[in-house]
Coordinates of C-alpha atoms (C1' of nucleotides) in Angstrom, one line a residue:
Chain A
M1 CA 2.0 74.2 -2.8
S2 CA 0.5 71.2 -1.6
K3 CA 2.8 68.5 -1.0
N4 CA 1.7 66.2 -3.7
T5 CA 2.0 69.0 -6.5
D6 CA 5.4 70.3 -5.1
E7 CA 6.4 66.6 -5.3
L8 CA 5.5 66.5 -9.2
F9 CA 7.4 69.4 -9.7
K10 CA 10.2 68.4 -7.8
N11 CA 9.9 64.8 -9.7
V12 CA 9.6 66.3 -13.7
I13 CA 12.9 68.3 -12.7
A14 CA 14.8 65.1 -11.7
H15 CA 13.1 63.1 -14.8
A16 CA 14.6 66.2 -17.1
K17 CA 17.6 65.8 -15.7
E18 CA 17.7 62.0 -15.5
Y19 CA 16.5 61.6 -19.2
G20 CA 18.5 63.9 -20.7
F21 CA 16.2 66.5 -21.1
V22 CA 17.8 69.6 -18.9
F23 CA 21.0 69.8 -17.1
P24 CA 22.1 72.2 -15.3
S25 CA 24.8 74.3 -16.9
S26 CA 28.5 74.1 -16.4
E27 CA 27.5 71.1 -13.8
I28 CA 31.2 70.1 -13.3
Y29 CA 32.3 73.3 -12.1
D30 CA 29.4 73.8 -9.4
G31 CA 26.7 75.2 -11.9
L32 CA 26.3 78.7 -13.4
S33 CA 23.2 80.4 -11.2
A34 CA 19.6 80.2 -13.0
V35 CA 21.5 78.8 -16.2
Y36 CA 20.8 76.0 -17.8
D37 CA 21.4 73.5 -20.8
Y38 CA 19.2 71.5 -22.9
G39 CA 20.3 67.6 -23.2
Q40 CA 19.8 65.1 -26.3
Y41 CA 15.5 64.7 -25.9
G42 CA 15.3 68.2 -24.3
A43 CA 16.9 69.8 -27.6
E44 CA 14.5 67.8 -29.8
L45 CA 11.5 68.7 -27.7
K46 CA 12.5 72.5 -27.6
N47 CA 12.8 72.2 -31.7
N48 CA 9.7 70.5 -32.2
L49 CA 8.0 73.4 -30.4
K50 CA 9.8 75.8 -32.2
T51 CA 8.4 74.5 -35.4
Y52 CA 5.0 74.1 -33.8
W53 CA 4.9 77.6 -33.2
W54 CA 6.9 78.8 -36.4
K55 CA 4.2 76.7 -38.5
A56 CA 1.0 77.9 -36.9
M57 CA 2.3 81.7 -36.8
V58 CA 4.5 82.2 -40.3
Q59 CA 3.6 79.2 -42.8
M60 CA -0.2 79.3 -41.5
N61 CA -0.9 83.6 -42.1
E62 CA -0.2 84.6 -45.3
N63 CA 0.8 87.7 -44.2
I64 CA 3.1 87.3 -41.5
V65 CA 6.9 86.2 -42.5
G66 CA 9.5 85.2 -40.0
I67 CA 13.2 87.3 -39.3
D68 CA 16.0 86.2 -37.5
S69 CA 17.8 89.2 -36.1
A70 CA 21.2 89.7 -34.1
I71 CA 21.1 89.6 -30.5
F72 CA 23.9 92.9 -30.7
M73 CA 22.2 96.0 -31.6
H74 CA 22.9 99.6 -32.1
P75 CA 23.4 100.9 -28.4
K76 CA 20.8 103.8 -29.0
I77 CA 18.3 101.2 -29.7
W78 CA 17.7 100.5 -26.2
K79 CA 17.6 104.5 -25.4
A80 CA 14.9 104.7 -27.4
S81 CA 12.9 101.5 -26.3
G82 CA 13.2 103.0 -22.8
H83 CA 15.4 99.7 -21.5
V84 CA 18.4 101.7 -20.5
D85 CA 16.7 104.0 -18.3
G86 CA 13.8 102.2 -17.1
F87 CA 16.1 98.8 -16.4
S88 CA 18.6 100.4 -14.1
D89 CA 17.9 101.9 -10.9
P90 CA 19.8 102.6 -7.7
M91 CA 18.6 100.0 -4.8
I92 CA 19.0 100.0 -1.1
D93 CA 17.9 97.5 1.5
N94 CA 17.1 98.1 5.3
K95 CA 18.5 95.6 6.9
D96 CA 15.9 94.8 9.7
S97 CA 12.9 95.2 7.6
K98 CA 14.3 93.5 4.9
K99 CA 12.2 96.3 2.3
R100 CA 13.9 97.3 -0.6
Y101 CA 13.6 100.9 -2.0
R102 CA 14.8 102.9 -4.8
A103 CA 17.5 105.1 -3.3
D104 CA 16.6 108.2 -5.4
Q105 CA 13.3 107.5 -4.1
L106 CA 13.8 108.0 -0.8
L107 CA 15.7 111.4 -1.1
E108 CA 12.8 112.8 -3.2
D109 CA 10.8 111.8 -0.4
K110 CA 13.0 113.5 1.9
I111 CA 12.9 116.8 -0.1
A112 CA 9.2 116.8 -0.5
R113 CA 9.3 116.7 3.3
Y114 CA 11.9 119.5 3.6
D115 CA 10.2 121.6 1.3
K116 CA 6.8 121.3 3.2
D117 CA 8.5 122.0 6.5
G118 CA 9.7 125.1 4.8
K119 CA 13.2 124.1 5.1
T120 CA 13.9 125.4 1.1
D121 CA 17.6 125.5 1.4
K122 CA 18.0 122.2 2.3
A123 CA 15.6 120.5 -0.1
E124 CA 17.8 122.6 -2.7
A125 CA 21.1 121.4 -1.9
L126 CA 20.0 117.9 -1.4
Q127 CA 18.3 118.1 -4.6
T128 CA 21.6 119.4 -6.4
A129 CA 23.7 116.7 -4.4
M130 CA 21.4 114.1 -5.3
D131 CA 21.0 115.2 -8.9
E132 CA 25.2 115.2 -9.6
A133 CA 25.3 111.9 -7.8
L134 CA 22.8 110.3 -10.2
K135 CA 24.8 112.0 -12.9
N136 CA 27.9 110.5 -12.1
E137 CA 26.2 107.3 -11.1
D138 CA 28.5 107.7 -7.9
L139 CA 26.3 104.9 -5.5
P140 CA 28.7 105.4 -1.8
R141 CA 27.5 109.2 -2.5
L142 CA 23.8 108.3 -2.5
K143 CA 24.2 106.3 0.8
E144 CA 26.3 109.2 2.3
L145 CA 23.4 111.6 1.3
I146 CA 20.8 108.9 2.9
I147 CA 23.1 108.8 6.0
E148 CA 24.0 112.4 6.4
H149 CA 19.8 112.9 5.9
E150 CA 18.9 110.8 8.4
I151 CA 16.7 108.5 6.1
A152 CA 14.9 106.0 8.2
C153 CA 13.4 103.0 6.9
P154 CA 9.2 104.0 6.9
V155 CA 8.6 100.1 8.2
S156 CA 11.2 99.7 10.5
G157 CA 11.8 103.1 11.5
T158 CA 16.3 102.0 11.6
R159 CA 19.0 103.8 9.8
N160 CA 20.3 100.3 9.0
W161 CA 21.3 100.2 5.5
T162 CA 23.3 98.2 3.0
D163 CA 25.0 99.8 0.1
V164 CA 23.5 101.3 -2.6
R165 CA 23.9 99.3 -5.6
Q166 CA 22.9 99.3 -9.1
F167 CA 20.6 97.3 -10.7
N168 CA 21.2 97.2 -14.1
L169 CA 18.6 94.2 -15.6
M170 CA 20.6 94.5 -18.8
F171 CA 24.0 92.3 -19.6
S172 CA 26.8 94.5 -21.4
T173 CA 30.0 94.0 -23.3
Q174 CA 32.3 96.1 -25.4
M175 CA 32.7 96.0 -29.1
G176 CA 35.6 96.3 -30.8
A177 CA 39.4 96.4 -29.1
V178 CA 39.3 99.3 -27.1
A179 CA 37.1 99.3 -23.9
D180 CA 35.5 102.5 -24.1
D181 CA 32.1 104.0 -23.2
A182 CA 31.2 104.5 -26.7
D183 CA 31.6 101.1 -27.5
V184 CA 29.2 99.5 -24.9
V185 CA 26.7 96.8 -26.6
Y186 CA 24.0 94.9 -24.7
L187 CA 22.8 91.3 -24.9
R188 CA 19.4 92.3 -26.0
P189 CA 16.8 91.7 -23.0
E190 CA 14.0 91.2 -25.9
T191 CA 13.9 90.2 -29.3
A192 CA 10.5 92.9 -30.1
Q193 CA 13.3 95.7 -31.0
G194 CA 15.3 93.4 -33.6
I195 CA 11.8 93.6 -35.1
F196 CA 11.4 97.1 -34.9
V197 CA 14.5 98.3 -36.3
N198 CA 13.8 95.6 -39.1
Y199 CA 10.3 97.0 -39.9
L200 CA 10.8 99.3 -42.8
N201 CA 13.3 96.5 -44.0
V202 CA 10.7 93.7 -44.4
Q203 CA 7.7 96.1 -45.1
K204 CA 9.7 97.3 -48.1
S205 CA 11.1 94.4 -49.5
G206 CA 8.5 92.1 -49.0
R207 CA 5.7 94.5 -49.9
M208 CA 3.9 93.9 -46.9
K209 CA 0.4 95.9 -46.9
I210 CA -1.2 96.3 -43.3
P211 CA -2.5 93.7 -41.7
F212 CA 1.2 92.3 -41.5
G213 CA 3.0 90.3 -39.2
I214 CA 6.9 89.8 -38.3
A215 CA 7.8 86.8 -36.1
Q216 CA 10.9 85.9 -34.5
I217 CA 12.8 83.7 -32.2
G218 CA 15.7 84.3 -30.7
K219 CA 17.5 84.2 -26.8
A220 CA 17.0 87.5 -25.3
F221 CA 19.3 87.9 -21.6
R222 CA 17.8 89.6 -18.5
N223 CA 20.4 90.3 -15.6
E224 CA 17.9 88.9 -12.9
V225 CA 18.1 90.1 -9.4
I226 CA 16.7 86.8 -8.3
A227 CA 16.4 83.9 -11.0
R228 CA 14.9 80.9 -9.7
Q229 CA 12.0 77.8 -9.8
F230 CA 14.1 75.9 -12.4
I231 CA 13.8 77.6 -16.0
I232 CA 10.5 79.4 -15.0
R233 CA 13.3 82.6 -14.8
M234 CA 16.3 82.0 -16.4
R235 CA 18.9 84.4 -17.1
E236 CA 19.3 83.6 -20.8
F237 CA 16.1 82.8 -22.2
E238 CA 14.5 82.3 -25.9
Q239 CA 11.1 83.6 -26.7
M240 CA 9.1 83.5 -29.7
E241 CA 7.4 87.0 -30.5
M242 CA 5.1 88.0 -33.3
Q243 CA 4.6 92.1 -34.2
F244 CA 1.3 92.6 -36.0
F245 CA 1.2 95.8 -37.5
V246 CA -2.2 97.4 -37.8
R247 CA -4.2 100.4 -38.8
P248 CA -4.4 102.6 -35.4
G249 CA -8.1 102.4 -34.7
T250 CA -8.3 98.8 -35.3
E251 CA -5.5 97.6 -32.6
M252 CA -8.0 96.5 -30.3
E253 CA -10.2 94.0 -32.7
W254 CA -6.8 92.5 -33.5
Y255 CA -5.8 92.5 -30.0
K256 CA -9.2 90.4 -29.0
K257 CA -8.2 88.6 -32.1
W258 CA -4.6 87.2 -31.0
K259 CA -5.4 86.9 -27.4
E260 CA -8.4 83.8 -29.0
T261 CA -5.6 83.0 -31.7
R262 CA -2.9 82.3 -29.2
L263 CA -5.0 80.1 -26.4
Q264 CA -6.2 78.3 -29.3
W265 CA -2.7 77.1 -29.9
H266 CA -1.6 76.0 -26.0
L267 CA -5.1 73.8 -26.0
A268 CA -4.7 72.6 -30.0
L269 CA -2.2 70.2 -28.0
G270 CA -4.9 68.6 -26.0
T271 CA -3.7 70.3 -22.7
D272 CA -7.0 70.7 -20.4
A273 CA -8.5 74.2 -20.7
A274 CA -9.1 74.4 -16.8
K275 CA -4.8 74.6 -16.8
Y276 CA -5.1 77.9 -18.5
R277 CA -6.4 81.3 -17.6
Y278 CA -6.0 84.9 -19.0
H279 CA -5.1 87.3 -16.7
D280 CA -5.6 91.1 -17.9
H281 CA -2.8 93.9 -16.4
V282 CA -4.7 96.3 -14.7
K283 CA -1.7 98.3 -14.4
L284 CA -0.1 99.0 -18.2
A285 CA 3.5 99.6 -19.0
H286 CA 4.3 102.8 -20.7
Y287 CA 3.9 101.5 -24.1
A288 CA 0.8 99.4 -23.8
N289 CA -2.8 100.8 -24.2
A290 CA -4.3 97.0 -23.5
A291 CA -2.0 94.1 -22.2
V292 CA -2.8 90.4 -21.1
D293 CA -1.1 87.1 -19.9
I294 CA -1.9 83.7 -20.7
E295 CA -1.4 81.9 -17.7
F296 CA -0.7 78.6 -16.9
D297 CA -1.6 76.3 -13.8
F298 CA 2.2 75.6 -12.4
P299 CA 2.5 73.5 -9.2
F300 CA 3.4 76.8 -7.9
G301 CA 0.7 78.8 -8.6
F302 CA -0.6 80.4 -12.1
K303 CA 2.7 81.5 -14.3
E304 CA 2.6 83.8 -17.3
V305 CA 3.8 81.8 -20.7
E306 CA 2.3 84.3 -23.2
G307 CA 1.4 87.9 -23.1
I308 CA -0.8 89.5 -25.7
H309 CA 0.4 93.4 -24.9
S310 CA -1.4 96.3 -27.5
R311 CA 2.1 98.4 -27.8
T312 CA 0.5 101.2 -29.6
D313 CA 3.0 103.1 -32.2
F314 CA 5.2 103.9 -29.1
D315 CA 8.4 101.8 -30.3
L316 CA 8.3 103.1 -33.9
S317 CA 7.6 106.6 -32.7
Q318 CA 10.5 106.2 -30.6
H319 CA 12.2 104.5 -33.6
Q320 CA 11.5 107.4 -35.6
Q321 CA 12.7 110.0 -33.4
F322 CA 15.8 108.6 -32.1
S323 CA 17.4 107.7 -35.3
G324 CA 15.6 110.4 -37.7
K325 CA 14.1 107.6 -40.5
K326 CA 10.1 108.0 -41.4
M327 CA 9.0 104.8 -40.2
Q328 CA 5.2 105.7 -41.5
Y329 CA 3.4 103.9 -43.9
F330 CA 1.3 105.3 -46.8
D331 CA -2.3 103.3 -46.4
P332 CA -3.7 103.2 -50.0
E333 CA -7.3 101.9 -48.5
I334 CA -10.1 104.5 -49.2
D335 CA -11.5 105.5 -45.8
P336 CA -15.2 105.1 -46.0
A337 CA -15.5 108.3 -43.5
T338 CA -13.7 110.4 -45.6
D339 CA -13.7 109.2 -49.2
K340 CA -9.8 109.5 -49.4
P341 CA -7.1 107.2 -48.6
Y342 CA -6.2 106.5 -45.1
G343 CA -2.7 107.8 -45.9
N344 CA 0.4 108.1 -44.1
Y345 CA 0.5 107.0 -40.2
I346 CA 2.9 105.2 -37.7
P347 CA 1.1 101.5 -37.2
Y348 CA 0.1 100.4 -34.1
V349 CA 1.2 97.2 -32.8
I350 CA 0.0 93.9 -31.2
E351 CA 2.7 91.6 -29.9
T352 CA 2.5 88.1 -29.1
S353 CA 5.6 87.1 -27.2
I354 CA 5.9 83.5 -25.5
G355 CA 8.6 82.3 -23.7
L356 CA 9.7 79.2 -24.9
D357 CA 11.3 77.7 -22.2
R358 CA 8.6 78.4 -19.6
M359 CA 6.3 76.4 -23.0
F360 CA 8.8 73.2 -22.4
L361 CA 8.4 72.9 -19.0
L362 CA 4.7 73.6 -19.0
T363 CA 4.8 70.4 -21.8
M364 CA 6.9 68.4 -19.3
M365 CA 4.9 69.1 -16.4
N366 CA 1.5 68.1 -18.7
A367 CA 3.3 65.1 -20.0
Y368 CA 4.4 64.1 -17.0
E369 CA 2.7 60.9 -15.2
E370 CA 3.5 58.5 -12.6
E371 CA 0.8 55.4 -13.8
D372 CA 0.1 53.0 -11.5
L373 CA -0.8 49.6 -13.1
S374 CA -0.8 46.9 -10.5
T375 CA -2.9 44.5 -10.6
D376 CA -4.3 41.5 -8.0
E377 CA -1.2 39.4 -8.3
K378 CA 1.6 42.2 -8.8
Q379 CA 2.5 45.5 -8.0
D380 CA 3.6 47.6 -11.0
S381 CA 3.6 51.3 -12.3
R382 CA 5.1 53.4 -14.9
T383 CA 7.1 57.0 -15.8
V384 CA 5.2 58.0 -18.8
L385 CA 5.5 61.3 -20.7
R386 CA 2.3 61.9 -22.7
L387 CA 3.7 64.1 -25.2
H388 CA 2.1 65.0 -28.4
P389 CA 3.3 62.9 -31.2
C390 CA 4.3 65.8 -33.1
L391 CA 6.4 67.5 -30.5
A392 CA 8.2 64.1 -29.1
P393 CA 11.7 64.0 -29.3
V394 CA 11.8 60.0 -30.3
K395 CA 9.0 59.3 -33.1
A396 CA 9.7 55.6 -33.0
A397 CA 11.7 52.8 -31.5
I398 CA 12.1 49.4 -33.3
F399 CA 13.5 46.5 -31.5
P400 CA 13.9 42.8 -32.3
L401 CA 11.8 40.6 -30.0
I402 CA 15.0 38.4 -29.3
K403 CA 18.6 39.2 -30.3
K404 CA 19.3 36.3 -32.2
D405 CA 17.4 34.1 -35.0
G406 CA 17.5 37.2 -37.6
L407 CA 15.6 39.3 -35.5
P408 CA 18.0 41.8 -34.8
E409 CA 19.1 42.3 -39.0
K410 CA 15.7 42.5 -40.0
A411 CA 14.9 45.4 -37.5
R412 CA 18.0 46.8 -38.6
A413 CA 16.6 47.0 -42.2
I414 CA 13.1 48.5 -41.2
M415 CA 15.0 51.3 -39.3
D416 CA 17.0 51.9 -42.2
K417 CA 14.2 53.0 -44.2
L418 CA 12.0 54.4 -41.8
K419 CA 15.3 57.2 -40.4
L420 CA 14.8 59.0 -43.7
D421 CA 11.7 59.9 -42.6
F422 CA 11.7 60.1 -38.4
N423 CA 13.7 60.3 -35.7
L424 CA 13.9 56.4 -34.5
Q425 CA 16.3 54.7 -31.8
Y426 CA 17.2 51.1 -32.1
E427 CA 17.0 48.9 -29.1
E428 CA 17.8 45.2 -28.6
K429 CA 18.7 45.3 -24.8
D430 CA 17.0 43.7 -21.7
A431 CA 13.3 42.2 -21.5
I432 CA 11.0 43.8 -24.4
G433 CA 8.7 45.2 -21.4
K434 CA 11.8 47.2 -20.2
R435 CA 12.2 48.6 -23.5
Y436 CA 8.9 49.6 -23.8
R437 CA 8.8 51.4 -20.2
R438 CA 12.3 53.0 -21.1
Q439 CA 10.8 54.8 -24.4
D440 CA 7.9 55.3 -21.8
A441 CA 10.2 57.7 -19.8
I442 CA 11.1 60.1 -22.8
G443 CA 7.6 60.2 -24.5
T444 CA 8.1 57.8 -27.6
P445 CA 4.8 57.5 -28.6
F446 CA 5.5 54.0 -30.9
C447 CA 7.3 51.1 -30.7
I448 CA 7.9 49.0 -33.4
T449 CA 8.4 45.4 -32.2
V450 CA 9.8 42.4 -35.0
D451 CA 9.1 39.1 -34.1
H452 CA 9.4 35.2 -35.7
Q453 CA 6.1 36.3 -37.7
T454 CA 7.9 39.1 -39.3
L455 CA 10.0 36.5 -40.8
E456 CA 7.3 35.1 -42.8
D457 CA 5.0 37.4 -43.4
N458 CA 6.8 41.0 -43.1
T459 CA 4.6 42.5 -40.4
V460 CA 5.3 43.8 -37.4
T461 CA 3.5 45.1 -34.1
I462 CA 3.0 48.7 -33.2
R463 CA 2.5 49.8 -29.8
H464 CA 1.1 52.7 -28.3
R465 CA 2.3 54.2 -25.8
D466 CA -0.5 55.9 -24.3
S467 CA -2.6 52.6 -24.1
M468 CA -0.4 50.1 -24.0
Q469 CA -2.2 48.5 -27.1
Q470 CA -0.5 46.5 -29.8
E471 CA -1.8 46.4 -33.3
R472 CA 0.0 44.3 -36.4
V473 CA 0.5 45.8 -39.5
A474 CA 2.6 45.2 -42.7
A475 CA 6.0 46.8 -42.1
D476 CA 5.8 48.4 -45.4
D477 CA 3.4 50.7 -44.5
L478 CA 5.0 51.8 -41.4
D479 CA 5.8 55.2 -43.1
K480 CA 2.7 56.1 -43.7
I481 CA 1.2 55.0 -40.5
I482 CA 3.8 56.3 -38.2
G483 CA 3.2 59.9 -40.7
A484 CA -0.1 60.3 -40.3
L485 CA 0.3 59.9 -37.1
V486 CA 3.4 62.5 -36.4
S487 CA 2.2 64.9 -39.3
W488 CA 1.4 68.7 -37.9
K489 CA -1.4 68.7 -39.5
N490 CA -3.3 66.8 -36.5
L491 CA -2.3 70.4 -34.6
L492 CA -2.5 72.9 -37.3
R493 CA -5.7 72.1 -39.0
Chain B
rG1 C1' 19.8 91.1 -1.6
rC2 C1' 18.0 88.9 3.3
rG3 C1' 16.2 84.6 6.8
rG4 C1' 15.4 79.1 6.6
rA5 C1' 17.2 74.0 4.8
rA6 C1' 20.3 70.7 1.6
rA7 C1' 24.4 69.1 -0.9
rU8 C1' 27.5 61.3 -0.3
rA9 C1' 27.8 56.3 -7.1
rG10 C1' 23.8 58.3 -13.4
rC11 C1' 19.1 58.3 -10.0
rU12 C1' 16.7 57.8 -4.5
rC13 C1' 18.9 57.4 -0.1
rA14 C1' 22.0 54.8 4.1
rG15 C1' 26.2 56.1 6.9
rC16 C1' 24.1 57.2 15.2
rU17 C1' 28.2 60.2 19.9
rG18 C1' 34.8 61.3 15.0
rG19 C1' 38.2 55.6 13.2
rU20 C1' 40.1 57.0 5.8
rA21 C1' 32.3 55.0 2.1
rG22 C1' 27.3 51.4 1.4
rA23 C1' 22.1 49.3 -0.4
rG24 C1' 18.4 49.3 -4.1
rC25 C1' 17.8 51.2 -9.0
rA26 C1' 20.1 52.4 -13.3
rU27 C1' 25.0 51.4 -16.9
rC28 C1' 28.4 47.8 -19.2
rA29 C1' 29.7 42.5 -21.0
rG30 C1' 27.9 37.7 -21.0
rU31 C1' 23.5 34.2 -19.8
rU32 C1' 18.1 33.7 -20.3
rU33 C1' 14.6 34.5 -25.9
rC34 C1' 10.6 35.5 -22.8
rC35 C1' 5.5 40.9 -26.0
rC36 C1' 5.0 44.8 -20.8
rA37 C1' 10.0 47.0 -15.4
rA38 C1' 13.1 44.8 -11.0
rA39 C1' 16.0 36.3 -13.6
rC40 C1' 21.2 34.8 -13.0
rU41 C1' 27.0 35.7 -13.5
rG42 C1' 30.3 39.3 -13.8
rA43 C1' 32.5 44.5 -14.0
rA44 C1' 32.7 49.6 -13.7
rG45 C1' 31.5 53.8 -11.1
rG46 C1' 32.6 58.4 -5.2
rC47 C1' 38.8 64.4 -3.6
rC48 C1' 31.4 62.4 0.8
rG49 C1' 30.2 70.5 -3.6
rC50 C1' 34.5 73.1 -2.8
rG51 C1' 38.3 75.8 0.8
rG52 C1' 40.2 76.3 5.3
rG53 C1' 39.9 75.0 10.7
rU54 C1' 40.1 71.7 15.6
rU55 C1' 42.0 66.6 16.1
rC56 C1' 46.7 61.6 16.2
rG57 C1' 42.4 60.7 12.7
rA58 C1' 37.0 64.5 9.4
rA59 C1' 31.2 62.2 5.3
rU60 C1' 30.6 63.6 10.3
rC61 C1' 32.2 68.9 14.5
rC62 C1' 33.4 74.7 13.5
rC63 C1' 34.0 78.7 10.3
rG64 C1' 33.9 80.6 4.8
rU65 C1' 32.3 79.5 -0.1
rU66 C1' 29.5 78.0 -4.1
rU67 C1' 25.0 75.7 -5.7
rU68 C1' 20.0 74.3 -5.3
rC69 C1' 15.2 74.4 -3.1
rC70 C1' 11.4 77.3 0.7
rG71 C1' 9.5 81.9 2.2
rC72 C1' 10.4 87.5 1.6
rU73 C1' 11.8 90.9 -1.9
rC74 C1' 12.0 91.9 -7.3
rC75 C1' 10.3 90.8 -12.5
rA76 C1' 8.7 97.7 -17.7

RNA sequence: GCGGAAAUAGCUCAGCUGGUAGAGCAUCAGUUUCCCAAACUGAAGGCCGCGGGUUCGAAUCCCGUUUUCCGCUCCA
């Protein structure tokens, strides 16, 4: 990370806090690690990002509908999805090499070596002891076994181990009054499963025909071992996901289509295309047969913002098996190869999943600029958030040029009419230039100034954030003018 | 989780070798009436992250702890 970009990242974080976009959670109690709150402007910006996504995905596609599923779900769902087993591993660190290992794998390696050396009885004894310990989740016993069998770190060669710890990335809590094992529920680690378990409900009640999609925006929780880099990796975060159900065999064309469509969504905001890249997964997750990340060039390098995954029929098949409910779809369309309907099958799934908090940070990074406005006579600069007008928290600010001669009253009257349509701010404190700069700092795209001429002919000036240029317009036309400039049409077309 | 660095007003920071806290900006009230910040007057704002120790005395030295940043590690 170069000094400049490092500086930029720090400045954006400081700006986000100072101007009410993002605060550390529970700050008066020293904060809570890797948890953040959105402030008065952050909440607006985040809502606008959600609206943009929802409109683009749900409203603009006849065959995609949106749902809002609960965070708590039946515990069996996480067994079916593979999260219960796959998300928790007994880990142990070597204090000298600082390397971390899965305790069970270290023991497995040792067993293999015993077998190779012909010490089969030792191998069997260790295997039995390890299975027993794993079954009982007896972590101290696992460490004992590692010590007893003199297992050394392959890197440092020492046996200086930490305790064995369980890293379960799912948060859990109890449901009901009695704390019993059977009542453990998890906070969902992804929103996708809420869509899969409602697939039948939506398909039937919405009379959806394949191909169709189900979209959802919601919170997810992961007990990350290390969560860092501001809101890039948080323990509580928000996802915007869409699962698209297709006929098996057609998944690759849909995968390609969504890969392109999703990048377009990002670029429509006016971001430099060079800031984005695709990153194809070489090593695929157990459920996927193709996966790509859309990455953004953050100050600390390219980072995943969105993933497009071809999840095959893994999830629906798993739920069919675990729930005993048939997840199949009857496809009446005629297969040209057989002249018969395609018939019953479990649909394949293409998933698009974007991290809303990362998208938020990306948007801030992109918009933030410290602009040098110096002339020969005078040094000058401003900090401006060049947010797309659709995303800006405050659409326009209204100022009386001065605080007397009836200008404040006139400005208030204009504001009262416009606030029916837009989120506005009124300010009369300080010099007009200072008020412009304050609005620049929170990304307000337009400032409307009421001056003495307004009292005569009912015209005002609109000052544009990016160009700092002003134009004089009729006050009665403001709703139309601003409405056109902040319309979602500009992004969705 | 390991190693390194940091934490003082809303923000950016100063405060030397221990003597109970300061600036600029921001904020608020007033003055000024100006179309692109930093004009004038006044006010408010701090258990110097938290806990303990050394000391007559700690923002300052020592230990612990929390949080943040950087590197390693992890990230289905």
